[in-house]
Coordinates of C-alpha atoms and ligand atoms in Angstrom, one line a residue:
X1124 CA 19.0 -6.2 5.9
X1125 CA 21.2 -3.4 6.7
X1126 CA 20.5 0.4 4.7
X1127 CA 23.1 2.9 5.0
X1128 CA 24.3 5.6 3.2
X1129 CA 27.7 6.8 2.5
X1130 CA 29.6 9.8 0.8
X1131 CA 33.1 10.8 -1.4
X1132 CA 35.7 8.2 -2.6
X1133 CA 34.4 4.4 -2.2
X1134 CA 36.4 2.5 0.8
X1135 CA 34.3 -0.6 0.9
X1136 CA 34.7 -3.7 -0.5
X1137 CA 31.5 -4.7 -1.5
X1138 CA 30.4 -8.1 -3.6
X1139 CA 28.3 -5.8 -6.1
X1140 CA 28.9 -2.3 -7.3
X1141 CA 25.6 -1.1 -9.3
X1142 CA 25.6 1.7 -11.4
X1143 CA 22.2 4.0 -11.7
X1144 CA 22.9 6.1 -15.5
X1145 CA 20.3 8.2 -16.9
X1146 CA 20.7 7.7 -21.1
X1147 CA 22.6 11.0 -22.0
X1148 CA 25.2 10.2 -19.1
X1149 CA 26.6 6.6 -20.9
X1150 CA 29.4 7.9 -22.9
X1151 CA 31.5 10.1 -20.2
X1152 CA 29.8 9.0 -17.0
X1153 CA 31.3 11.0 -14.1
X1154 CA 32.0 7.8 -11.4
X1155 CA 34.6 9.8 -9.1
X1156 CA 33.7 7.5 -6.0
X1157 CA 35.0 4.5 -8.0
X1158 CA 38.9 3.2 -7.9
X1159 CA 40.4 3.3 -11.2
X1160 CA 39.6 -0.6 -11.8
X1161 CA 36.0 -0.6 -11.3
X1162 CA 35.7 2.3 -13.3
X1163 CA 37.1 1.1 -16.3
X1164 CA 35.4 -2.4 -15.6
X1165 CA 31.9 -0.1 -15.7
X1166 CA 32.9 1.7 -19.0
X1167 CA 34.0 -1.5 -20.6
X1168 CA 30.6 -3.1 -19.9
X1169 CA 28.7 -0.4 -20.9
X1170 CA 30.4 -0.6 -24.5
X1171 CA 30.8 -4.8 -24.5
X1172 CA 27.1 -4.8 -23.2
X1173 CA 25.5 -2.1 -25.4
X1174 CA 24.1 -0.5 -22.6
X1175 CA 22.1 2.7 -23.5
X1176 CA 20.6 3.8 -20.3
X1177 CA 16.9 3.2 -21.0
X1178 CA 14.1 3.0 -18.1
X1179 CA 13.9 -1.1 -17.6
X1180 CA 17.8 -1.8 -18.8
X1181 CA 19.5 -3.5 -16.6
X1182 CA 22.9 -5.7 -17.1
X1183 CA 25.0 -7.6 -14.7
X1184 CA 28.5 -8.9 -15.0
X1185 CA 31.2 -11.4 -13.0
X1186 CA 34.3 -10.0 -12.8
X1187 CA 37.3 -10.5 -10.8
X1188 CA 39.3 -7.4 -10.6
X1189 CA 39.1 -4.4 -8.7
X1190 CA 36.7 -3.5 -5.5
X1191 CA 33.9 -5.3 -6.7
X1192 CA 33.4 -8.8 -8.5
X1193 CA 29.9 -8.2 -9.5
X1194 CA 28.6 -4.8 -11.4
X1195 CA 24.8 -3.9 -11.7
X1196 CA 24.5 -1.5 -14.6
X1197 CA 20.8 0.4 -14.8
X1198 CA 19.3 2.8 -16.6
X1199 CA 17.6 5.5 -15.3
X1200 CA 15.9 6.4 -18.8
X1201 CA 15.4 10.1 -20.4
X1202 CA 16.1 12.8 -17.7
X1203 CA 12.7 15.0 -19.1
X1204 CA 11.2 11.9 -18.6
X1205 CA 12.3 11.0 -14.7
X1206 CA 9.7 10.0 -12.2
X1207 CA 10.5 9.2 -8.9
X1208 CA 8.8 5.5 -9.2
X1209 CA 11.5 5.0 -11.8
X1210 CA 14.0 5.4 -8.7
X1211 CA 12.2 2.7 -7.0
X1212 CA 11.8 0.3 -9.6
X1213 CA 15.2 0.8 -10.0
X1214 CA 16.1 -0.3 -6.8
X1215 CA 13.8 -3.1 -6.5
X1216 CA 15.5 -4.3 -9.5
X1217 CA 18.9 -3.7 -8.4
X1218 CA 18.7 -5.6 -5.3
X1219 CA 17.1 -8.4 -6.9
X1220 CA 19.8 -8.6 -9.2
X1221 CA 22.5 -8.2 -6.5
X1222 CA 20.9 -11.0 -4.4
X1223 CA 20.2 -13.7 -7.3
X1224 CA 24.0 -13.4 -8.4
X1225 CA 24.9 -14.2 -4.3
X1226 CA 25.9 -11.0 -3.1
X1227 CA 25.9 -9.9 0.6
X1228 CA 26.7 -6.6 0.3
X1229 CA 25.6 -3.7 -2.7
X1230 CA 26.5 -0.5 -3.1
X1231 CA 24.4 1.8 -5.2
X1232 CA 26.0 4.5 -7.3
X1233 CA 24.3 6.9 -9.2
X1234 CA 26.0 9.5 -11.7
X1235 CA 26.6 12.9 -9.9
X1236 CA 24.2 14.5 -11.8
X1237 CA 21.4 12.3 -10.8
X1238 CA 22.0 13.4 -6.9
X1239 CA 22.8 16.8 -7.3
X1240 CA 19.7 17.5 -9.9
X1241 CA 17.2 15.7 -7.8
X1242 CA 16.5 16.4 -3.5
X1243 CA 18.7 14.2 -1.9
X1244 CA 15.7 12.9 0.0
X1245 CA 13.5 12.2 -2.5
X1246 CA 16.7 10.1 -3.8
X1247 CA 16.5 8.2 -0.6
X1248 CA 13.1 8.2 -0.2
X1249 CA 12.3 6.4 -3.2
X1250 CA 15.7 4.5 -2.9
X1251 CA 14.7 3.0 0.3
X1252 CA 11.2 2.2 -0.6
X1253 CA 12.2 0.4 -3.6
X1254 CA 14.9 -1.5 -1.8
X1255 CA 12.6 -3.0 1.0
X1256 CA 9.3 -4.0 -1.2
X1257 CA 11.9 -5.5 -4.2
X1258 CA 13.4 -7.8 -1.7
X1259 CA 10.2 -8.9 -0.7
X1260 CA 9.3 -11.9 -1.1
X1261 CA 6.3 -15.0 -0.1
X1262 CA 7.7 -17.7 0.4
X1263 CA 5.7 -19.4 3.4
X1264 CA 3.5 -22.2 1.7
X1265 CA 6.1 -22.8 -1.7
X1266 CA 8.8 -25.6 -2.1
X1267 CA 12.0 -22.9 -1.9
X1268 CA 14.6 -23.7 -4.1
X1269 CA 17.7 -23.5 -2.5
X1270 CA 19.0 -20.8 -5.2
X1271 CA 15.7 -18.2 -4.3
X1272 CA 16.9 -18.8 -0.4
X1273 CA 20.1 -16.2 -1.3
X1274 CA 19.6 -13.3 1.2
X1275 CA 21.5 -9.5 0.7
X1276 CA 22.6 -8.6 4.1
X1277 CA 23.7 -5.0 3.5
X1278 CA 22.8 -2.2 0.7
X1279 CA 24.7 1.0 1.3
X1280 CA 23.5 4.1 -0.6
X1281 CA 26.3 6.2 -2.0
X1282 CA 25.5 10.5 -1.8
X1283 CA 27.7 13.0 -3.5
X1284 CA 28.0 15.0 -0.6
X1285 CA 28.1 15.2 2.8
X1286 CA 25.2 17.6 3.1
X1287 CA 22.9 15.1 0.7
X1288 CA 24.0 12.2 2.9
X1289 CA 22.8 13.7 6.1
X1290 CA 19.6 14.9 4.7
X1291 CA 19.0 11.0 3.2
X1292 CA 20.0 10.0 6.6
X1293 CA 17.0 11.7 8.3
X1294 CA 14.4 10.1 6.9
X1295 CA 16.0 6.6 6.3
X1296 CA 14.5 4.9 9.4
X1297 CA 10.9 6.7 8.4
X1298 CA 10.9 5.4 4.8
X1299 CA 11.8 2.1 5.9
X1300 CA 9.6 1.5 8.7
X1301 CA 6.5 2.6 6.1
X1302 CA 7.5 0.6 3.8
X1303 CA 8.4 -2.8 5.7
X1304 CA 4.7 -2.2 6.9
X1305 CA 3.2 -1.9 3.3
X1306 CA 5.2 -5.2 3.3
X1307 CA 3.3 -6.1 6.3
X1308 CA -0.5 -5.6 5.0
X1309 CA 1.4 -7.3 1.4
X1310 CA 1.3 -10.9 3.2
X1311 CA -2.0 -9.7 5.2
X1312 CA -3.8 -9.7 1.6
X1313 CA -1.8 -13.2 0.4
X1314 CA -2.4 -15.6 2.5
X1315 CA -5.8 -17.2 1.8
X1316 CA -8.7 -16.1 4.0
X1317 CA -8.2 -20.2 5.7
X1318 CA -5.1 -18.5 7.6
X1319 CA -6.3 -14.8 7.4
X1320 CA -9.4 -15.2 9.1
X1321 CA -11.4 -12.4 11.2
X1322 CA -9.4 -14.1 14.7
X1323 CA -6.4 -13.5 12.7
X1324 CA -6.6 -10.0 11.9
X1325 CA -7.9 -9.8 15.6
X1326 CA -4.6 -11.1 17.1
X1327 CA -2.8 -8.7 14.9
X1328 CA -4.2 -5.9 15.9
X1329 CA -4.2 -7.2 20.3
X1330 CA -0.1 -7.6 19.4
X1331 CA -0.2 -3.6 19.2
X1332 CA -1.4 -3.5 22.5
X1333 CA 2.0 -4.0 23.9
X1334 CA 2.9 -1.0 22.3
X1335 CA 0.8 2.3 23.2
X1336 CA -2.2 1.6 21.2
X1337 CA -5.4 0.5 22.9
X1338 CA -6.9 -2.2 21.3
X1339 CA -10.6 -3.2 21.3
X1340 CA -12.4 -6.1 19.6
X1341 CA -16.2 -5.8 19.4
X1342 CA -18.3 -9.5 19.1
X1343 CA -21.2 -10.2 17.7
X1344 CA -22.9 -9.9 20.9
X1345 CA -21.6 -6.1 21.1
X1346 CA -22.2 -5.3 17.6
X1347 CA -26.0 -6.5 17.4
X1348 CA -26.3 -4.1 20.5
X1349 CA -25.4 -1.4 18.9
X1350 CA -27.6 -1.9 16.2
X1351 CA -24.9 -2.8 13.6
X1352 CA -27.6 -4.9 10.9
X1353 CA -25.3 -3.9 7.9
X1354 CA -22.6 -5.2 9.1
X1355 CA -24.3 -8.7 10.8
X1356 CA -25.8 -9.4 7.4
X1357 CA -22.8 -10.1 5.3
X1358 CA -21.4 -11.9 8.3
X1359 CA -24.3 -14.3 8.9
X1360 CA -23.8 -16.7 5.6
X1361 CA -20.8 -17.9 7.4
X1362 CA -19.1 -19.5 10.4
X1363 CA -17.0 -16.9 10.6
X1364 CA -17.1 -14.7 13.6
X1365 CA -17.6 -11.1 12.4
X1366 CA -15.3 -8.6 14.4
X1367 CA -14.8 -4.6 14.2
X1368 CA -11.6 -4.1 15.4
X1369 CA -10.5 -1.0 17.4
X1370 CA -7.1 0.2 17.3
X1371 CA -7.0 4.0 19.2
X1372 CA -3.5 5.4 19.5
X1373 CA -4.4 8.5 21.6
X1374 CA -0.9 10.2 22.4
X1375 CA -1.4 13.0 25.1
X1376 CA -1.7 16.8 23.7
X1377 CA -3.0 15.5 20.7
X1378 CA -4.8 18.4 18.6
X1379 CA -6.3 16.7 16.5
X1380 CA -7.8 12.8 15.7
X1381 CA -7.8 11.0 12.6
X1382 CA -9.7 7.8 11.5
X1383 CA -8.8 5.3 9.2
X1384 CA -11.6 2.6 8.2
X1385 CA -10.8 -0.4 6.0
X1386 CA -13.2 -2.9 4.5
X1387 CA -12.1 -6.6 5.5
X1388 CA -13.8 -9.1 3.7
X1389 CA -11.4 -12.1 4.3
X1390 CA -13.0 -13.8 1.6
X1391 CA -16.5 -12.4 -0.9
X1392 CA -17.9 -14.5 -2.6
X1393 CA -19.9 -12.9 -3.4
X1394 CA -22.8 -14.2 -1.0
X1395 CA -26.1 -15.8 -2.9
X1396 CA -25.1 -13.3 -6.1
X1397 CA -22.4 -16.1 -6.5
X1398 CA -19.3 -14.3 -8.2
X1399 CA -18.6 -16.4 -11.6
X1400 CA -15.0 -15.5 -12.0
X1401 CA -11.5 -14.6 -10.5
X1402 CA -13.2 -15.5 -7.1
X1403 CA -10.0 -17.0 -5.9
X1404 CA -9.0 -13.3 -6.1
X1405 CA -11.5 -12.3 -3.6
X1406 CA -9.3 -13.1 -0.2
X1407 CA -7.8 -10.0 -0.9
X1408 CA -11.0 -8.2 -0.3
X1409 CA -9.4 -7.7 3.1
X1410 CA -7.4 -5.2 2.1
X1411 CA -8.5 -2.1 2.8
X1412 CA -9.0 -3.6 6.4
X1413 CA -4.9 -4.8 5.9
X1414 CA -4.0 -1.6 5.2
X1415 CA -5.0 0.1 8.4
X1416 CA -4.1 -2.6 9.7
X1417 CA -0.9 -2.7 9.3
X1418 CA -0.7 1.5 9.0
X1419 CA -1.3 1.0 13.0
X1420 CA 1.6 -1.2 12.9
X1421 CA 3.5 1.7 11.7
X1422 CA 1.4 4.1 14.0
X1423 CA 2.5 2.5 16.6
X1424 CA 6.7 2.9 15.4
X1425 CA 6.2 6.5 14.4
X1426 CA 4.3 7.7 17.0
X1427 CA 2.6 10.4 15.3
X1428 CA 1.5 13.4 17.6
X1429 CA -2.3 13.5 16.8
X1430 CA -4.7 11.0 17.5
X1431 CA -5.1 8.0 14.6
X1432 CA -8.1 5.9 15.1
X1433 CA -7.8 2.7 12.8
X1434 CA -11.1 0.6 12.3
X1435 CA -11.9 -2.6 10.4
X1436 CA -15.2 -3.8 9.8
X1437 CA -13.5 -7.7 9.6
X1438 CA -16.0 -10.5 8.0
X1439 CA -16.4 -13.0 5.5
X1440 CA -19.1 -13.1 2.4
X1441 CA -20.6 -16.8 1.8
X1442 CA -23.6 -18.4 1.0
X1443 CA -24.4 -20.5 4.0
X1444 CA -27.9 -21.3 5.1
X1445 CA -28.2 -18.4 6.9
X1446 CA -27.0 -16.0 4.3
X1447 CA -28.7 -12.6 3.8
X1448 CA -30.7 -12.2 0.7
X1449 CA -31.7 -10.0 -2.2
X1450 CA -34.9 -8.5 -0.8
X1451 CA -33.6 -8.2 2.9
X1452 CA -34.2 -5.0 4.8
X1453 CA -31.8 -4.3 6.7
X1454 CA -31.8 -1.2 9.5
X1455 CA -28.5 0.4 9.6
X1456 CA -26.4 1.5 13.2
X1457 CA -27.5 5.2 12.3
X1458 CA -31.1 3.5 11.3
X1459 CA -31.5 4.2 8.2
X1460 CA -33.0 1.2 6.5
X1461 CA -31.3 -0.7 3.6
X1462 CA -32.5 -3.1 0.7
X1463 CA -30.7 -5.5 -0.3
X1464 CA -30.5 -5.6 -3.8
X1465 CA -27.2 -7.8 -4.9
X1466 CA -25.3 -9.7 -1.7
X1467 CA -22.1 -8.9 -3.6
X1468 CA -22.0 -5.5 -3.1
X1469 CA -21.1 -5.8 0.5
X1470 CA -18.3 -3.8 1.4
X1471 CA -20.6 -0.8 1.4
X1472 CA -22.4 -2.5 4.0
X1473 CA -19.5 -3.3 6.1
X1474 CA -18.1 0.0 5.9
X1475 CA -21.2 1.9 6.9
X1476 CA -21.3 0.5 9.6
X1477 CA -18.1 0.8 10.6
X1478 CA -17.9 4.2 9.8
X1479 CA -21.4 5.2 11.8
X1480 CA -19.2 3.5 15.0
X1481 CA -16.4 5.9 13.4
X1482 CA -17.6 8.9 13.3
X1483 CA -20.2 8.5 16.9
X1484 CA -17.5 7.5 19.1
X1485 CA -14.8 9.2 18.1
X1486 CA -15.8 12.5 16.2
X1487 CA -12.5 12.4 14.4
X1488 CA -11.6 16.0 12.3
X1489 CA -11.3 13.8 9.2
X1490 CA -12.1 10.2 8.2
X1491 CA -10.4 8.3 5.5
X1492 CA -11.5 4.7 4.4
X1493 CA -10.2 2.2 2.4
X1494 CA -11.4 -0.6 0.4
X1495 CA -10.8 -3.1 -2.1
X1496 CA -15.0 -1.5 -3.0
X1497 CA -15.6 -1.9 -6.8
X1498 CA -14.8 -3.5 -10.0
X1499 CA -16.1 -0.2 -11.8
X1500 CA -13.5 1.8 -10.4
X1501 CA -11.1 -1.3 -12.0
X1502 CA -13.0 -0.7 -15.1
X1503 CA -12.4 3.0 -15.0
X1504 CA -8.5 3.2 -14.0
X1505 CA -7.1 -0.1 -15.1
X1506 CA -5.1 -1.2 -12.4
X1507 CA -2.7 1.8 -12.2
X1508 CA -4.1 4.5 -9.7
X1509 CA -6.7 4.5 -7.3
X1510 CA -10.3 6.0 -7.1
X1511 CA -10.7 8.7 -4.5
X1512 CA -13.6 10.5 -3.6
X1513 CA -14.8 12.9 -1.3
X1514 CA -17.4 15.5 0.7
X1515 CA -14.8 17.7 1.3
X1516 CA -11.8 19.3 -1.2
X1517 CA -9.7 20.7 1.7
X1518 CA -9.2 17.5 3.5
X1519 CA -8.9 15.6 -0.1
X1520 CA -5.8 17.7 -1.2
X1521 CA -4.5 16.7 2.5
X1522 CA -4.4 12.6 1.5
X1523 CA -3.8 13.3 -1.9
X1524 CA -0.4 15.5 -0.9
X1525 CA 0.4 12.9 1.4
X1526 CA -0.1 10.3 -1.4
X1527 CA 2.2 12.4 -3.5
X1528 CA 5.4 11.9 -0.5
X1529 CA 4.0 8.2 -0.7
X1530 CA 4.4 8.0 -4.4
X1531 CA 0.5 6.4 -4.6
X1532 CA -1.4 7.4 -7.5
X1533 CA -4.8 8.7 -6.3
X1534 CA -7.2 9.8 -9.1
X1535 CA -9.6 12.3 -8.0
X1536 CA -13.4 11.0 -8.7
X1537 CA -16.6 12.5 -8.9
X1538 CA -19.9 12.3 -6.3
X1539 CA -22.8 14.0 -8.0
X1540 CA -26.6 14.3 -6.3
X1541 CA -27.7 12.2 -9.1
X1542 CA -25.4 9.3 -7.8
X1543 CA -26.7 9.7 -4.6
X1544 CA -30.5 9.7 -6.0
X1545 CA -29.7 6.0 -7.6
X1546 CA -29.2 4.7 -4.2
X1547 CA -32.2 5.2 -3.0
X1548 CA -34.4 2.0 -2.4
X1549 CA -38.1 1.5 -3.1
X1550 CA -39.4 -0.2 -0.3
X1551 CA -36.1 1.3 2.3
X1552 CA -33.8 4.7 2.2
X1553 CA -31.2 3.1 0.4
X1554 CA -30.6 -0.2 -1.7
X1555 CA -26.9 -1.4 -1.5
X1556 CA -26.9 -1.4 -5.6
X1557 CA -27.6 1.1 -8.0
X1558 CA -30.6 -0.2 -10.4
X1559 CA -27.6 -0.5 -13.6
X1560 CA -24.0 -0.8 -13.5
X1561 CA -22.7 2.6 -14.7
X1562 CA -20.5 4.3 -12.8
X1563 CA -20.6 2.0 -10.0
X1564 CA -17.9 3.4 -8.4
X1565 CA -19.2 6.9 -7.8
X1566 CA -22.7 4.8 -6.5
X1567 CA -20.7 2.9 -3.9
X1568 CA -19.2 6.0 -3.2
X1569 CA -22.5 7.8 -3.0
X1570 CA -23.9 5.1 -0.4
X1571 CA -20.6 5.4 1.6
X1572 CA -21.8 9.1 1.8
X1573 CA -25.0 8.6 3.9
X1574 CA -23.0 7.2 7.0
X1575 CA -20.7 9.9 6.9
X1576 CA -22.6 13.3 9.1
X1577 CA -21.1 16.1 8.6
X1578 CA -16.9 14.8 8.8
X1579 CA -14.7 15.4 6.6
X1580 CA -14.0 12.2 4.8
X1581 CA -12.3 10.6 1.8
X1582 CA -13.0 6.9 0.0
X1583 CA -10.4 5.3 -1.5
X1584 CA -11.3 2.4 -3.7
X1585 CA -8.7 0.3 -3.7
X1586 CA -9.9 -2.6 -6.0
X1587 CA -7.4 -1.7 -9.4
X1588 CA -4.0 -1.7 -7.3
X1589 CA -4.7 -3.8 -4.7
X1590 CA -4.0 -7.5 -6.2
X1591 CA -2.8 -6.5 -9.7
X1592 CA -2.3 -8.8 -12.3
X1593 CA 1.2 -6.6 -13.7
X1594 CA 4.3 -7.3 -12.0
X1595 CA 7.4 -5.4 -11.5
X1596 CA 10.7 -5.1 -9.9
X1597 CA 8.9 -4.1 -6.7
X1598 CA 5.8 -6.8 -6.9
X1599 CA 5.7 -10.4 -7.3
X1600 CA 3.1 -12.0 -9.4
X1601 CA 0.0 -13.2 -7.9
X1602 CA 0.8 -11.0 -4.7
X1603 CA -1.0 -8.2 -2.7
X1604 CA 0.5 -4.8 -2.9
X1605 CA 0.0 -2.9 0.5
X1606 CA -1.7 -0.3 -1.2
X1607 CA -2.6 2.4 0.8
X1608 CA -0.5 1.8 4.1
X1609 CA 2.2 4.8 2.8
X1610 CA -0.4 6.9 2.3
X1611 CA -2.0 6.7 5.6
X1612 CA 1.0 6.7 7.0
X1613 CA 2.6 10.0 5.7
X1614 CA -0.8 11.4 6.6
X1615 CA -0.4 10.9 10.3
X1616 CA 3.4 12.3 9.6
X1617 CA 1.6 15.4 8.6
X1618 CA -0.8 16.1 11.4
Ligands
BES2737 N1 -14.9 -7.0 -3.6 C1 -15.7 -6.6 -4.7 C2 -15.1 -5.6 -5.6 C3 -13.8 -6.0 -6.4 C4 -13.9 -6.4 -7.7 C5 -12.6 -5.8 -5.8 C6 -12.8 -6.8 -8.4 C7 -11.4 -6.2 -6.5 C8 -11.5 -6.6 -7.8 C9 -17.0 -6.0 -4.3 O1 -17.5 -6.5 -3.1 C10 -18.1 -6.3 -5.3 O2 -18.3 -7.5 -5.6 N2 -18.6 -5.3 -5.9 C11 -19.6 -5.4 -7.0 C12 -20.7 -4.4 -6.7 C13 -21.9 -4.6 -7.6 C14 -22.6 -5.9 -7.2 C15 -22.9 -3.5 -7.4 C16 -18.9 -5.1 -8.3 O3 -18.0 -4.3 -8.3 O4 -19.2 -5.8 -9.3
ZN2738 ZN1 -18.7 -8.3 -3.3
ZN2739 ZN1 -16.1 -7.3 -1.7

């Protein structure tokens, strides 16, 4: 699909027109760029129709006069009210509508007010972002009615001026490139773990290899020699091959190197503390793991001048003969010595692994890792922000600014000593569950804490946003949402 962006009186003949109207702008919208027919086609619908500009209104109507047969008509909502995820939504919504009606082509207006008020690259930047993840779809196992096969081949973005247009045009190939990967780690986290296996996020990560980024995959046999027991134990209830997967994008002059670390569990369930519901859910425990994952992919595009390190701890949790148990001891890569107390907490154990290989082999200036960890921090949020936590506020208000530019909610979470004391085993250093449930967020978060040395770091919990139950113009039901990837990705912008 083709994004571009153009500026003053409309020349194109396109098969929809849509109209962007914030509620206070319906009776005397200012629509300059339109002819004279397609204006009066717009204010007739917006009369006929009832439209009165809220947040989720959206109409769409055939005509057959003037420059466009088809007119998309949304609202933008209250202007004191405007977010910029409104913007996207509104695109995402847009094109759907555009495409179901069997248009090629869309232009997007919006009122002169709305671009002159708002930075033209915000406008774009949200624009764009909304545009690529609405016309997402999955589509790979499904019967595909021949009707959901309709595919928009061009959206053009119209700009009052010609300054606002050049400024959108800057950062059009960025936005879209971040968000066609959030698309990417999207199918990562959907397709069951009997296609997305450890091998398969293996080869993904060897395709990168062709482009700048050196790739290694460490075995079994090269994990258990370095001591990796945390890690081994999840892995060893199934047939699965467990694989920490290297990704090392080391641009020359670099200043400065970054690690990302994701948990991918291709499937949890839950080991011998059998989950007993939504386990179907679980293949998109992977996703933290997707998200660097596919952030490399993007790494990889953007070239990004310091050093990004991306890491996933790649496994699967089952119950096979060999499973690990409640009651195992397990001895750490950095040695300290772990009890076992529930098999279904076992991100934590991936991940401190992973982040011990991290933090020795690379001493990156700051660490950031992501993973689908908790249900508590589900239980705290809902499914509408994430759960961040950290050992270090400076490097913190660095991802969470750059989860700002993303438009990623990130809720700031505490870590107290007394989390870190309920972590602490009986008969080892640590357990890998805290002896009751409450706040088992900031506990996961506390164990992270003990593989961690003295590098700046920040956790993202991932679990309410990754596989939401809520749909929207932007998100399909029953899908994963690439949370994360923009975040990681504007952070490597930054550095
Ligand atoms: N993968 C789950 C966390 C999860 C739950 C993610 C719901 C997404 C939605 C994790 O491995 C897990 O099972 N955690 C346990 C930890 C507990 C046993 C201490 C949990 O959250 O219940
Ligand atoms: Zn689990
Ligand atoms: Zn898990």
């Amino acid at each position: 699909m083709k994004i571009t962006t153009t500026t003053g009186k409309l020349k194109l003949q396109p098969d929809a027109v849509a109209v962007c109207l914030f509620d206070d702008e319906i009776k005397a919208p200012r629509l300059p760029m339109l002819d004279r027919s397609t204006s009066r086609e717009v204010m007739k619908l917006i009369t006929a129709a009832k439209f009165k500009g809220g947040k989720k209104e959206i109409v769409r109507h055939f005509t057959d006069r003037g420059t466009a047969p088809v007119i998309i008509l949304h609202g933008l909502g209250s202007r004191k009210d405007f977010e910029w995820h409104t913007l996207r939504l509104v695109a995402g919504a847009v094109v759907r509508s555009a495409r179901d009606a069997g248009a090629k082509s869309v232009v997007l207006i919006s009122e002169e007010k709305l671009t002159d008020e708002l930075p033209a690259e915000g406008v774009a930047r949200s624009l764009v972002s909304g545009i690529i993840l609405g016309n997402w779809r999955f589509d790979h196992y499904r019967e595909v009615p021949k009707e959901d096969k309709k595919e928009l081949k061009s959206v053009v973005i119209h700009f009052t001026t010609a300054v606002r247009k050049r400024a959108a045009d800057r950062i059009i190939k960025t936005v879209r490139t971040i968000a066609e990967c959030q698309n990417l780690a999207r199918e990562y986290g959907t397709h069951p773990a009997n296609v997305v296996d450890t091998n398969y996020l293996a080869r993904e990560a060897r395709k990168l290899s062709k482009q700048g980024i050196r790739v290694t995959v460490l075995d079994k046999t090269r994990m258990e020699a370095l001591g990796m027991g945390l890690l081994l134990a999840v892995a060893q209830g199934s047939a699965m091959p467990p694989k920490l997967i290297v990704m090392d994008w080391n641009p020359r002059n670099s200043k400065k190197t970054i690690a990302f670390v994701g948990k991918g569990v291709v499937f949890d369930a839950g080991g011998l503390n059998l989950k007993l519901s939504s386990m179907e859910e679980m293949k998109s425990d992977m996703c933290g793991g997707g998200a660097v994952l596919a952030a490399m992919h993007g790494v990889a595009k953007l070239k990004p001048k310091c050093r990004v390190v991306g890491i996933i701890g790649a496994v699967e949790n089952l119950t096979g003969a060999n499973a690990y148990r409640p009651s195992d001891i397990l001895t750490a890569m950095n040695g300290k010595t772990v009890e076992v107390m529930n098999t279904d907490a076992e991100g934590r154990l991936v991940l401190g692994d992973a982040l011990t290989y991290a933090i020795r082999k690379y001493k990156p200036n700051g660490i950031v890792d992501v993973a689908t960890l908790t249900g508590a921090a589900v239980v705290a949020l809902g499914e509408y922000s994430n759960a961040v936590f950290t050992n270090n506020e400076r490097w913190q208000k660095e991802v969470m600014t750059a989860a700002e530019r993303a438009g990623e909610r990130m809720w700031p979470m505490p870590l107290y000593e007394e989390h870190s004391e309920l972590m602490k085993g009986d008969t080892a250093q640590l357990r890998n569950a805290a002896p009751h449930r409450w706040g088992g967020a900031c506990t996961a978060a506390a164990f992270l804490k003990e593989f961690i040395e003295d590098t700046p770091w920040v956790h993202i919990d991932i679990a309410p946003t990754a596989f939401p139950s809520p749909e929207s113009s932007i998100q399909p039901r029953k899908t994963a949402t690439g949370s994360a990837v923009s975040t990681l990705l504007e952070l490597t912008l930054g550095c």
